[in-house]
Amino acid sequence: METQNYRIIKINREAASEEEDKIIVEYPLTLFINGVEFITLLCTPRSLKELVVGFLYSEGIISSKDDLEDIRINEASGRADVYTGNKDLYYYQGDRLNAKRTVTTACGRQKSIIYNVVDLLGTESDKIHSCVDYTADEILDLANRFNKKSELFITTGGVHSCALCDKKDFIIFEEDIGRHNALDKILGGALLRDIRLEDKMIITSGRISSEMIIKVVKSKIPVLVSRSAPTNVAVDMARKYNLRLMGFARGNRMNVYSGAPEQSLKPPVTQDGG
Amino acid sequence: METQNYRIIKINREAASEEEDKIIVEYPLTLFINGVEFITLLCTPRSLKELVVGFLYSEGIISSKDDLEDIRINEASGRADVYTGNKDLYYYQGDRLNAKRTVTTACGRQKSIIYNVVDLLGTESDKIHSCVDYTADEILDLANRFNKKSELFITTGGVHSCALCDKKDFIIFEEDIGRHNALDKILGGALLRDIRLEDKMIITSGRISSEMIIKVVKSKIPVLVSRSAPTNVAVDMARKYNLRLMGFARGNRMNVYSGAPEQSLKPPVTQDGG
């Protein structure tokens, strides 16, 4: 399954309604090379054999189909086993791979985040308990201003932007070629300036996958708003940790995936206590 | 400098013109923790101290400002030196980090790509020598059809798409939450089906940074077209390796960053040999 159905709340300036929405699945595929665990790819569960072969080729672990002895993919367990003819090749690559790593425009630091996920799950203390509430109008007002604010995006089209806000205005605004970098610049700036985060909101231009949720929950920020889409894992984690998660905040509309604003436009779902 | 000026060719269905364009800079910042090289972040060179602190916090290497003894950033050399109070903390984290890595929605495999870059640079044999030519009309026709083709994007808004094409049609079309995964699925599928790549074109919905160029050049694919923006490093590499690189291919317009189509709409630049 590449998508999953969720009940979400669609809000515009006039009304709010609960609707069924299809959300993209974030699927972890753990790759074992010659029996040795190598990497976990978070991907869309389609063409997994092609993904594994293409990844091995891009990584320089194989240079042709002939380097492959066997590929077995167990979609149910999320495990891919690859056997290469040249065992040394892998170990040689393994050494190279472990010698240095580079994080580029979006992430790469997930080798640690996978641990953070494990750490986070089931840790009650990580649940967000915030008394602050943002109304739908406050969120939409800030999101609209946010979407017009990125000069680097306007001039180059090549960056993501991220902002830390209170109920009325922007406190920090950052832009970066990587959506993770932009968020880290916000968190670093808040840390350096001793800004209290428990009552703030993050707005990002980027898509929301699990590692974005982890950063925000870890920082105890109660509201996360994106111009783009979340993954199913992001929605599940947001609901589990009481993070208010909104997506597709554009113009005068947004989707609420977790924690509808109490002071919102009196959506039917809150009226009938749903 | 967060942007760099390039002379590029802007093409639409009627005409082509050479223009000055601002392109986003892809800046490598190598982070040393307590003197030990830790990671290279590819980022936008702004708020670098905030990025480093936020990254260390997100990674769980520091939990507050007090864990930092000193931060020195040398912007000219692209080096950041961080000194933490608790030396063990880093080594503990280092072990965790090296125990496992996860590639998520956009990348993370760059720890090896950094080597590929080094391997590629200066290797004349990696230059693309293709006799095939795609006209501006052929590229724009395929790009327009490409932009309407992604069902998962239409239903969820949460994926990138990538296609392998010849002059007339799509040969492979893939979608994934990660733009790198989508391209790897294409390359893997081509490898498994023994598809010749020397005369094909790749179209992607994603932004083009150095590691996307590396995958395409390595596969000897002569034409790369994106709906989005490239970085300056991507443009420099495309020009160096004779890769034809087009961006912002939307509607009936596109930007040509490297290798204008010979059979294009007779742009003034080709008329006066510029």
XYZ file of C-alpha atoms in Angstrom:
548
model
C 0.000 0.000 0.000
C 1.486 3.311 -1.122
C -1.172 5.459 0.534
C -3.251 5.202 3.707
C -6.643 6.755 4.493
C -6.979 9.126 7.457
C -9.850 11.169 8.855
C -8.589 14.748 8.820
C -10.130 18.212 9.192
C -10.107 20.552 6.203
C -10.319 24.174 7.242
C -10.863 27.366 5.288
C -11.789 30.861 6.456
C -15.494 30.050 6.411
C -15.842 26.488 7.599
C -14.262 23.249 8.714
C -15.221 19.703 7.837
C -13.967 16.242 8.688
C -13.001 14.297 5.579
C -11.246 11.127 4.453
C -7.805 11.884 3.002
C -5.180 9.717 1.308
C -1.722 10.155 2.857
C 1.542 8.907 1.381
C 3.150 5.960 3.166
C 6.706 6.212 4.529
C 8.033 2.651 4.252
C 11.342 1.509 5.791
C 13.287 -1.040 3.718
C 16.372 -2.421 5.467
C 19.070 -3.569 3.063
C 21.412 -6.439 3.961
C 24.439 -7.018 1.715
C 25.887 -10.529 1.912
C 24.101 -10.937 5.228
C 25.441 -7.720 6.753
C 22.952 -4.962 7.605
C 23.888 -2.001 5.469
C 21.239 0.736 5.460
C 17.540 1.481 5.901
C 15.894 3.348 3.046
C 12.687 5.234 3.784
C 10.758 5.011 0.560
C 7.501 4.466 -1.279
C 6.781 0.704 -1.385
C 6.779 0.291 -5.162
C 9.532 -1.025 -7.496
C 11.585 -2.100 -4.470
C 13.860 -4.395 -6.472
C 14.605 -1.516 -8.847
C 15.273 0.768 -5.876
C 17.737 -1.674 -4.321
C 19.604 -2.283 -7.581
C 19.684 1.422 -8.446
C 20.870 2.319 -4.950
C 23.684 -0.258 -5.088
C 24.674 1.076 -8.505
C 24.570 4.726 -7.392
C 26.645 3.851 -4.338
C 29.239 2.168 -6.555
C 28.690 -1.155 -4.760
C 27.791 -2.838 -8.058
C 28.802 -1.689 -11.527
C 26.523 -4.032 -13.465
C 23.787 -6.636 -13.086
C 26.471 -9.330 -13.224
C 27.787 -8.240 -9.799
C 24.512 -9.470 -8.314
C 24.173 -13.128 -7.350
C 20.743 -12.857 -5.790
C 18.191 -10.334 -4.525
C 15.398 -11.326 -2.140
C 12.870 -8.764 -0.998
C 10.424 -9.495 1.802
C 7.920 -6.682 1.505
C 5.988 -7.730 4.620
C 9.038 -7.545 6.896
C 10.689 -4.648 5.035
C 13.901 -6.591 4.474
C 15.963 -6.762 1.277
C 18.797 -9.304 1.026
C 21.382 -8.778 -1.676
C 24.216 -11.182 -2.457
C 27.087 -9.851 -4.537
C 29.617 -11.988 -6.368
C 32.561 -9.976 -5.126
C 32.453 -10.061 -1.333
C 35.512 -7.816 -1.055
C 33.760 -5.151 -3.082
C 31.206 -4.677 -0.335
C 33.736 -4.570 2.451
C 35.890 -2.179 0.457
C 32.828 -0.010 -0.104
C 31.843 -0.467 3.504
C 35.146 1.011 4.593
C 34.788 3.889 2.190
C 31.217 4.502 3.291
C 32.155 4.547 6.931
C 35.162 6.756 6.379
C 33.103 9.879 5.835
C 29.531 10.980 5.450
C 28.011 14.063 3.951
C 24.584 15.426 4.619
C 23.140 17.192 1.635
C 20.137 19.268 0.838
C 17.563 17.308 2.760
C 18.930 14.930 5.317
C 21.386 12.084 5.741
C 21.562 12.358 9.494
C 18.889 9.687 9.782
C 21.379 7.080 10.890
C 20.983 8.698 14.270
C 17.366 9.659 13.898
C 16.417 6.009 13.560
C 17.646 5.717 17.128
C 15.790 8.826 18.154
C 12.590 7.291 16.813
C 13.158 4.238 18.954
C 14.019 6.447 21.923
C 10.945 8.571 21.380
C 8.364 5.851 20.885
C 6.713 4.918 24.143
C 8.399 7.705 26.038
C 5.475 9.389 27.752
C 7.703 12.255 28.845
C 8.087 13.278 25.230
C 4.375 14.007 24.886
C 3.677 17.683 24.369
C 1.556 19.331 27.079
C 0.973 22.897 25.953
C -1.761 25.209 27.159
C -1.239 27.668 24.320
C -3.738 27.540 21.483
C -3.472 28.958 17.999
C -6.713 29.732 16.221
C -7.204 28.721 12.597
C -7.167 32.422 11.636
C -3.876 33.050 13.454
C -2.273 30.054 11.732
C -3.608 30.960 8.276
C -2.535 34.604 8.661
C 1.037 33.620 9.556
C 1.160 30.884 6.881
C 0.076 33.342 4.194
C 2.728 35.877 5.203
C 5.288 33.049 5.423
C 4.619 31.966 1.842
C 5.508 35.438 0.561
C 8.547 35.937 2.799
C 11.369 33.916 1.212
C 13.536 36.216 -0.944
C 15.979 33.424 -1.800
C 13.108 31.262 -3.007
C 11.706 34.118 -5.044
C 15.099 34.794 -6.669
C 16.340 31.184 -7.095
C 13.462 28.748 -6.484
C 16.062 26.495 -4.877
C 15.509 26.776 -1.135
C 13.221 25.702 1.657
C 12.202 28.175 4.328
C 11.307 27.708 7.967
C 10.013 30.119 10.609
C 9.558 30.197 14.363
C 6.467 32.208 15.286
C 4.381 33.279 18.217
C 0.641 33.982 17.847
C 1.265 37.292 16.118
C 4.592 37.371 14.277
C 7.819 35.726 13.092
C 10.626 35.428 15.647
C 13.218 33.647 13.469
C 13.078 33.074 9.702
C 15.639 30.882 7.903
C 16.221 29.637 4.366
C 18.385 26.747 3.184
C 18.782 24.351 0.246
C 17.831 21.667 2.788
C 14.555 21.659 4.700
C 16.329 19.929 7.602
C 19.051 22.557 7.659
C 16.454 25.351 7.706
C 14.744 23.781 10.739
C 18.086 23.151 12.476
C 19.006 26.838 11.965
C 15.773 27.766 13.756
C 16.387 25.363 16.640
C 20.029 26.461 16.928
C 19.083 30.140 16.900
C 16.443 29.561 19.595
C 18.978 27.679 21.720
C 21.618 30.412 21.346
C 19.108 33.151 22.166
C 17.390 31.230 25.013
C 13.995 31.499 23.338
C 11.268 29.539 25.112
C 9.723 27.091 22.621
C 6.809 25.565 24.576
C 4.358 28.198 23.273
C 5.714 28.705 19.725
C 4.823 27.469 16.257
C 7.032 26.230 13.406
C 6.059 26.890 9.780
C 7.973 25.082 7.037
C 7.785 25.014 3.244
C 8.938 21.392 3.189
C 7.202 18.052 3.315
C 6.843 16.483 6.756
C 8.378 13.066 7.278
C 9.168 11.324 10.575
C 12.508 13.029 11.172
C 10.938 16.507 10.969
C 8.404 15.474 13.633
C 11.184 14.131 15.851
C 13.075 17.440 15.814
C 9.950 19.441 16.653
C 8.643 17.101 19.363
C 12.107 16.940 20.925
C 12.101 20.742 21.139
C 8.618 20.720 22.790
C 7.190 22.990 20.089
C 3.404 22.367 20.134
C 2.402 23.413 16.587
C 3.910 22.456 13.210
C 2.514 23.902 9.988
C 3.653 22.947 6.496
C 2.893 24.310 3.044
C 3.305 20.715 1.846
C 2.240 17.145 2.643
C 3.020 14.885 5.619
C 3.731 11.142 5.494
C 1.602 8.595 7.378
C 4.391 8.037 9.916
C 4.574 11.793 10.545
C 0.815 11.937 11.174
C 0.910 8.903 13.480
C 3.777 10.386 15.509
C 2.133 13.834 15.699
C -1.051 12.252 17.078
C 0.908 10.105 19.535
C 2.915 13.040 20.926
C 0.111 15.634 20.951
C 1.826 17.723 18.287
C -0.618 19.871 16.329
C 0.152 19.158 12.687
C -1.227 21.144 9.766
C -0.377 20.707 6.091
C -1.111 22.321 2.726
C -1.437 25.697 4.472
C -1.885 27.831 1.364
C -4.145 30.761 0.628
C -7.018 30.472 3.096
C -7.069 26.707 3.482
C -5.205 24.036 5.396
C -5.522 20.399 6.440
C -5.436 19.529 10.125
C -3.865 16.101 10.667
C -3.495 16.270 14.423
C -4.936 18.545 17.130
C -7.532 20.884 15.638
C -7.321 24.457 16.999
C -9.866 24.789 19.810
C -10.614 28.387 18.888
C -11.022 27.451 15.235
C -14.040 28.169 13.085
C -16.316 25.925 15.153
C -15.976 22.908 12.898
C -18.842 20.396 13.108
C -16.375 17.868 14.524
C -15.790 20.000 17.611
C -19.491 20.859 17.910
C -20.534 17.204 18.099
C -17.477 16.444 20.191
C -15.987 14.257 17.436
C 27.406 34.636 -1.063
C 24.140 32.708 -1.079
C 23.575 33.052 -4.831
C 25.809 33.182 -7.886
C 25.141 34.752 -11.283
C 25.226 32.579 -14.411
C 24.570 33.262 -18.078
C 21.785 30.859 -19.019
C 19.384 30.439 -21.944
C 15.668 30.934 -21.344
C 13.544 29.108 -23.902
C 9.859 29.177 -24.648
C 7.917 27.889 -27.650
C 8.527 31.069 -29.617
C 12.026 32.232 -28.789
C 15.217 31.784 -26.817
C 17.378 34.399 -25.160
C 20.576 34.443 -23.148
C 20.062 36.027 -19.746
C 21.781 36.537 -16.399
C 20.262 34.297 -13.714
C 20.811 34.003 -9.948
C 21.455 30.411 -8.863
C 21.454 29.146 -5.285
C 24.849 28.236 -3.847
C 25.505 24.709 -2.498
C 28.051 25.301 0.267
C 29.919 22.452 2.044
C 30.536 23.018 5.770
C 32.695 20.345 7.402
C 32.025 19.931 11.111
C 34.789 18.865 13.503
C 33.776 17.884 17.038
C 36.591 18.107 19.592
C 39.046 17.997 16.702
C 37.539 14.898 15.075
C 35.986 15.263 11.610
C 32.318 14.401 11.998
C 30.253 15.311 8.952
C 29.981 17.630 5.966
C 26.727 19.551 5.655
C 25.767 20.890 2.230
C 23.883 24.053 3.003
C 23.123 27.686 2.271
C 25.952 29.829 3.744
C 23.830 31.869 6.157
C 23.334 31.440 9.942
C 26.094 28.823 10.009
C 26.565 28.996 13.775
C 22.816 28.429 14.226
C 22.973 25.497 11.787
C 25.827 23.832 13.655
C 24.198 24.270 17.066
C 20.797 23.120 15.777
C 22.331 20.110 14.050
C 24.219 19.069 17.206
C 20.994 19.445 19.182
C 18.908 17.502 16.651
C 21.514 14.752 16.624
C 21.396 14.548 20.422
C 25.091 15.436 20.669
C 24.273 18.434 22.857
C 21.172 18.911 24.966
C 21.723 22.566 25.806
C 23.973 25.546 25.111
C 25.961 24.656 28.243
C 27.313 21.505 26.555
C 29.236 23.799 24.184
C 32.652 25.059 25.209
C 33.467 26.809 21.941
C 32.357 27.118 18.327
C 34.664 28.468 15.623
C 33.425 28.811 12.064
C 35.819 29.596 9.225
C 33.474 30.531 6.397
C 36.291 30.895 3.844
C 37.591 27.345 4.380
C 34.151 25.817 5.102
C 35.260 24.440 8.436
C 33.348 24.507 11.743
C 35.115 23.482 14.955
C 32.977 22.631 17.946
C 34.295 21.834 21.393
C 31.921 20.106 23.808
C 32.395 19.891 27.559
C 31.602 16.196 27.726
C 34.075 14.438 25.422
C 32.496 11.038 26.095
C 29.173 12.318 24.857
C 30.596 12.721 21.382
C 32.271 9.330 21.288
C 29.137 7.683 22.634
C 27.134 9.409 19.945
C 29.803 8.583 17.408
C 29.319 4.895 18.130
C 25.575 5.198 17.880
C 25.853 7.156 14.662
C 28.143 4.601 13.106
C 26.046 1.691 14.234
C 23.354 2.265 11.649
C 22.312 4.770 9.038
C 19.000 5.444 7.440
C 18.417 7.168 4.180
C 15.181 9.030 4.150
C 13.059 10.954 1.746
C 15.809 12.820 0.024
C 19.275 11.489 0.558
C 21.707 10.444 3.278
C 23.828 8.309 1.014
C 26.134 11.264 0.478
C 28.801 9.813 2.731
C 29.748 7.798 -0.326
C 28.807 10.395 -2.883
C 31.434 12.728 -1.489
C 33.891 10.119 -2.719
C 32.141 9.840 -6.040
C 32.542 13.570 -6.495
C 36.237 13.284 -5.886
C 36.402 10.275 -8.219
C 34.459 12.117 -10.885
C 36.280 15.414 -10.838
C 39.084 15.500 -13.342
C 38.178 12.125 -14.797
C 37.990 12.861 -18.512
C 36.470 9.447 -19.157
C 33.370 10.531 -17.274
C 32.617 13.262 -19.801
C 29.460 12.562 -21.760
C 29.952 12.201 -25.525
C 26.475 11.742 -26.992
C 25.497 12.289 -30.617
C 21.784 12.278 -29.810
C 20.061 15.645 -29.718
C 16.746 16.584 -28.185
C 15.011 19.633 -29.600
C 13.462 22.215 -27.286
C 10.017 21.132 -28.521
C 10.679 17.456 -27.776
C 11.865 18.320 -24.250
C 8.967 20.687 -23.538
C 6.414 18.159 -24.877
C 7.731 15.394 -22.609
C 8.116 17.738 -19.627
C 4.511 18.901 -19.967
C 3.205 15.337 -20.100
C 5.507 14.415 -17.188
C 4.033 17.143 -14.985
C 0.530 15.644 -15.380
C 1.586 12.005 -14.995
C 2.112 11.479 -11.249
C -1.052 9.940 -9.722
C 0.522 9.629 -6.276
C 1.431 13.314 -6.345
C -2.063 14.234 -7.463
C -3.637 12.158 -4.657
C -1.166 12.889 -1.844
C 1.116 15.786 -2.856
C 3.854 13.920 -1.009
C 6.053 12.359 -3.699
C 8.674 13.170 -6.283
C 8.491 11.652 -9.723
C 11.199 10.718 -12.204
C 11.055 9.420 -15.762
C 13.401 7.884 -18.300
C 12.476 8.975 -21.831
C 13.550 8.687 -25.417
C 12.764 11.444 -27.924
C 9.101 10.469 -28.132
C 7.856 8.802 -24.955
C 8.343 7.582 -21.393
C 10.202 4.290 -20.958
C 10.150 4.108 -17.139
C 8.168 6.309 -14.737
C 8.692 6.125 -10.961
C 7.371 7.937 -7.889
C 8.819 8.028 -4.379
C 8.775 10.160 -1.222
C 12.473 10.735 -2.002
C 13.730 12.286 -5.220
C 16.911 10.197 -4.931
C 14.890 7.017 -4.518
C 12.811 7.856 -7.591
C 15.973 8.307 -9.685
C 17.540 5.134 -8.244
C 14.380 3.188 -9.178
C 14.827 4.410 -12.753
C 18.516 3.487 -12.868
C 17.852 0.105 -11.262
C 15.023 -0.658 -13.677
C 17.200 0.273 -16.649
C 20.009 -1.956 -15.352
C 17.651 -4.914 -14.785
C 16.083 -4.517 -18.232
C 19.392 -3.826 -20.042
C 18.132 -0.489 -21.367
C 20.795 1.522 -23.190
C 21.085 4.945 -21.500
C 23.515 6.831 -23.764
C 20.673 8.287 -25.860
C 18.020 8.787 -23.170
C 16.731 11.701 -21.101
C 15.841 11.921 -17.399
C 13.017 14.179 -16.218
C 12.625 14.812 -12.486
C 10.253 16.854 -10.354
C 12.999 17.461 -7.798
C 15.651 20.093 -7.317
C 19.060 19.330 -8.800
C 22.022 19.266 -6.442
C 25.456 17.764 -7.007
C 24.527 14.193 -6.066
C 21.741 14.077 -8.670
C 24.240 15.134 -11.349
C 26.680 12.439 -10.203
C 24.088 9.667 -10.611
C 23.122 10.839 -14.085
C 26.673 11.457 -15.357
C 27.772 8.080 -13.977
C 24.993 6.451 -15.995
C 26.085 8.300 -19.171
C 22.622 9.809 -19.623
C 23.148 12.947 -21.764
C 20.077 15.034 -20.851
C 18.640 15.947 -17.420
C 15.468 18.017 -17.143
C 13.942 19.248 -13.877
C 10.691 20.976 -13.015
C 12.679 22.725 -10.271
C 15.923 24.614 -9.669
C 19.573 23.466 -9.788
C 22.358 24.511 -7.407
C 25.532 26.260 -8.623
C 27.583 23.092 -8.053
C 25.098 21.105 -10.157
C 25.406 23.628 -13.010
C 29.227 23.647 -12.801
C 29.362 19.848 -12.886
C 26.851 19.592 -15.758
C 28.982 22.016 -17.826
C 32.191 20.166 -16.955
C 30.822 16.742 -17.919
C 28.857 17.828 -21.024
C 25.542 16.979 -19.388
C 22.641 18.948 -20.866
C 20.849 20.443 -17.876
C 17.460 22.136 -18.047
C 15.431 23.462 -15.109
C 12.028 25.026 -14.405
C 10.572 23.026 -17.298
C 6.930 24.044 -16.831
C 4.225 24.940 -19.292
C 6.034 26.048 -22.425
C 9.169 27.442 -20.839
C 12.443 26.159 -19.476
C 15.909 27.366 -18.476
C 18.946 25.832 -20.150
C 21.918 25.769 -17.761
C 24.207 23.554 -19.805
C 24.200 22.428 -23.462
C 21.451 24.183 -25.389
C 19.575 21.893 -27.826
C 21.138 22.336 -31.270
C 17.800 21.852 -33.008
C 16.115 24.333 -30.698
C 14.116 27.367 -31.763
C 17.153 29.016 -33.343
C 17.948 31.152 -30.304
C 19.951 34.336 -31.016
C 22.802 32.818 -28.980
C 23.202 29.971 -31.457
C 22.744 32.314 -34.430
C 25.588 34.582 -33.367
C 27.528 31.560 -32.181
C 27.439 32.762 -28.568
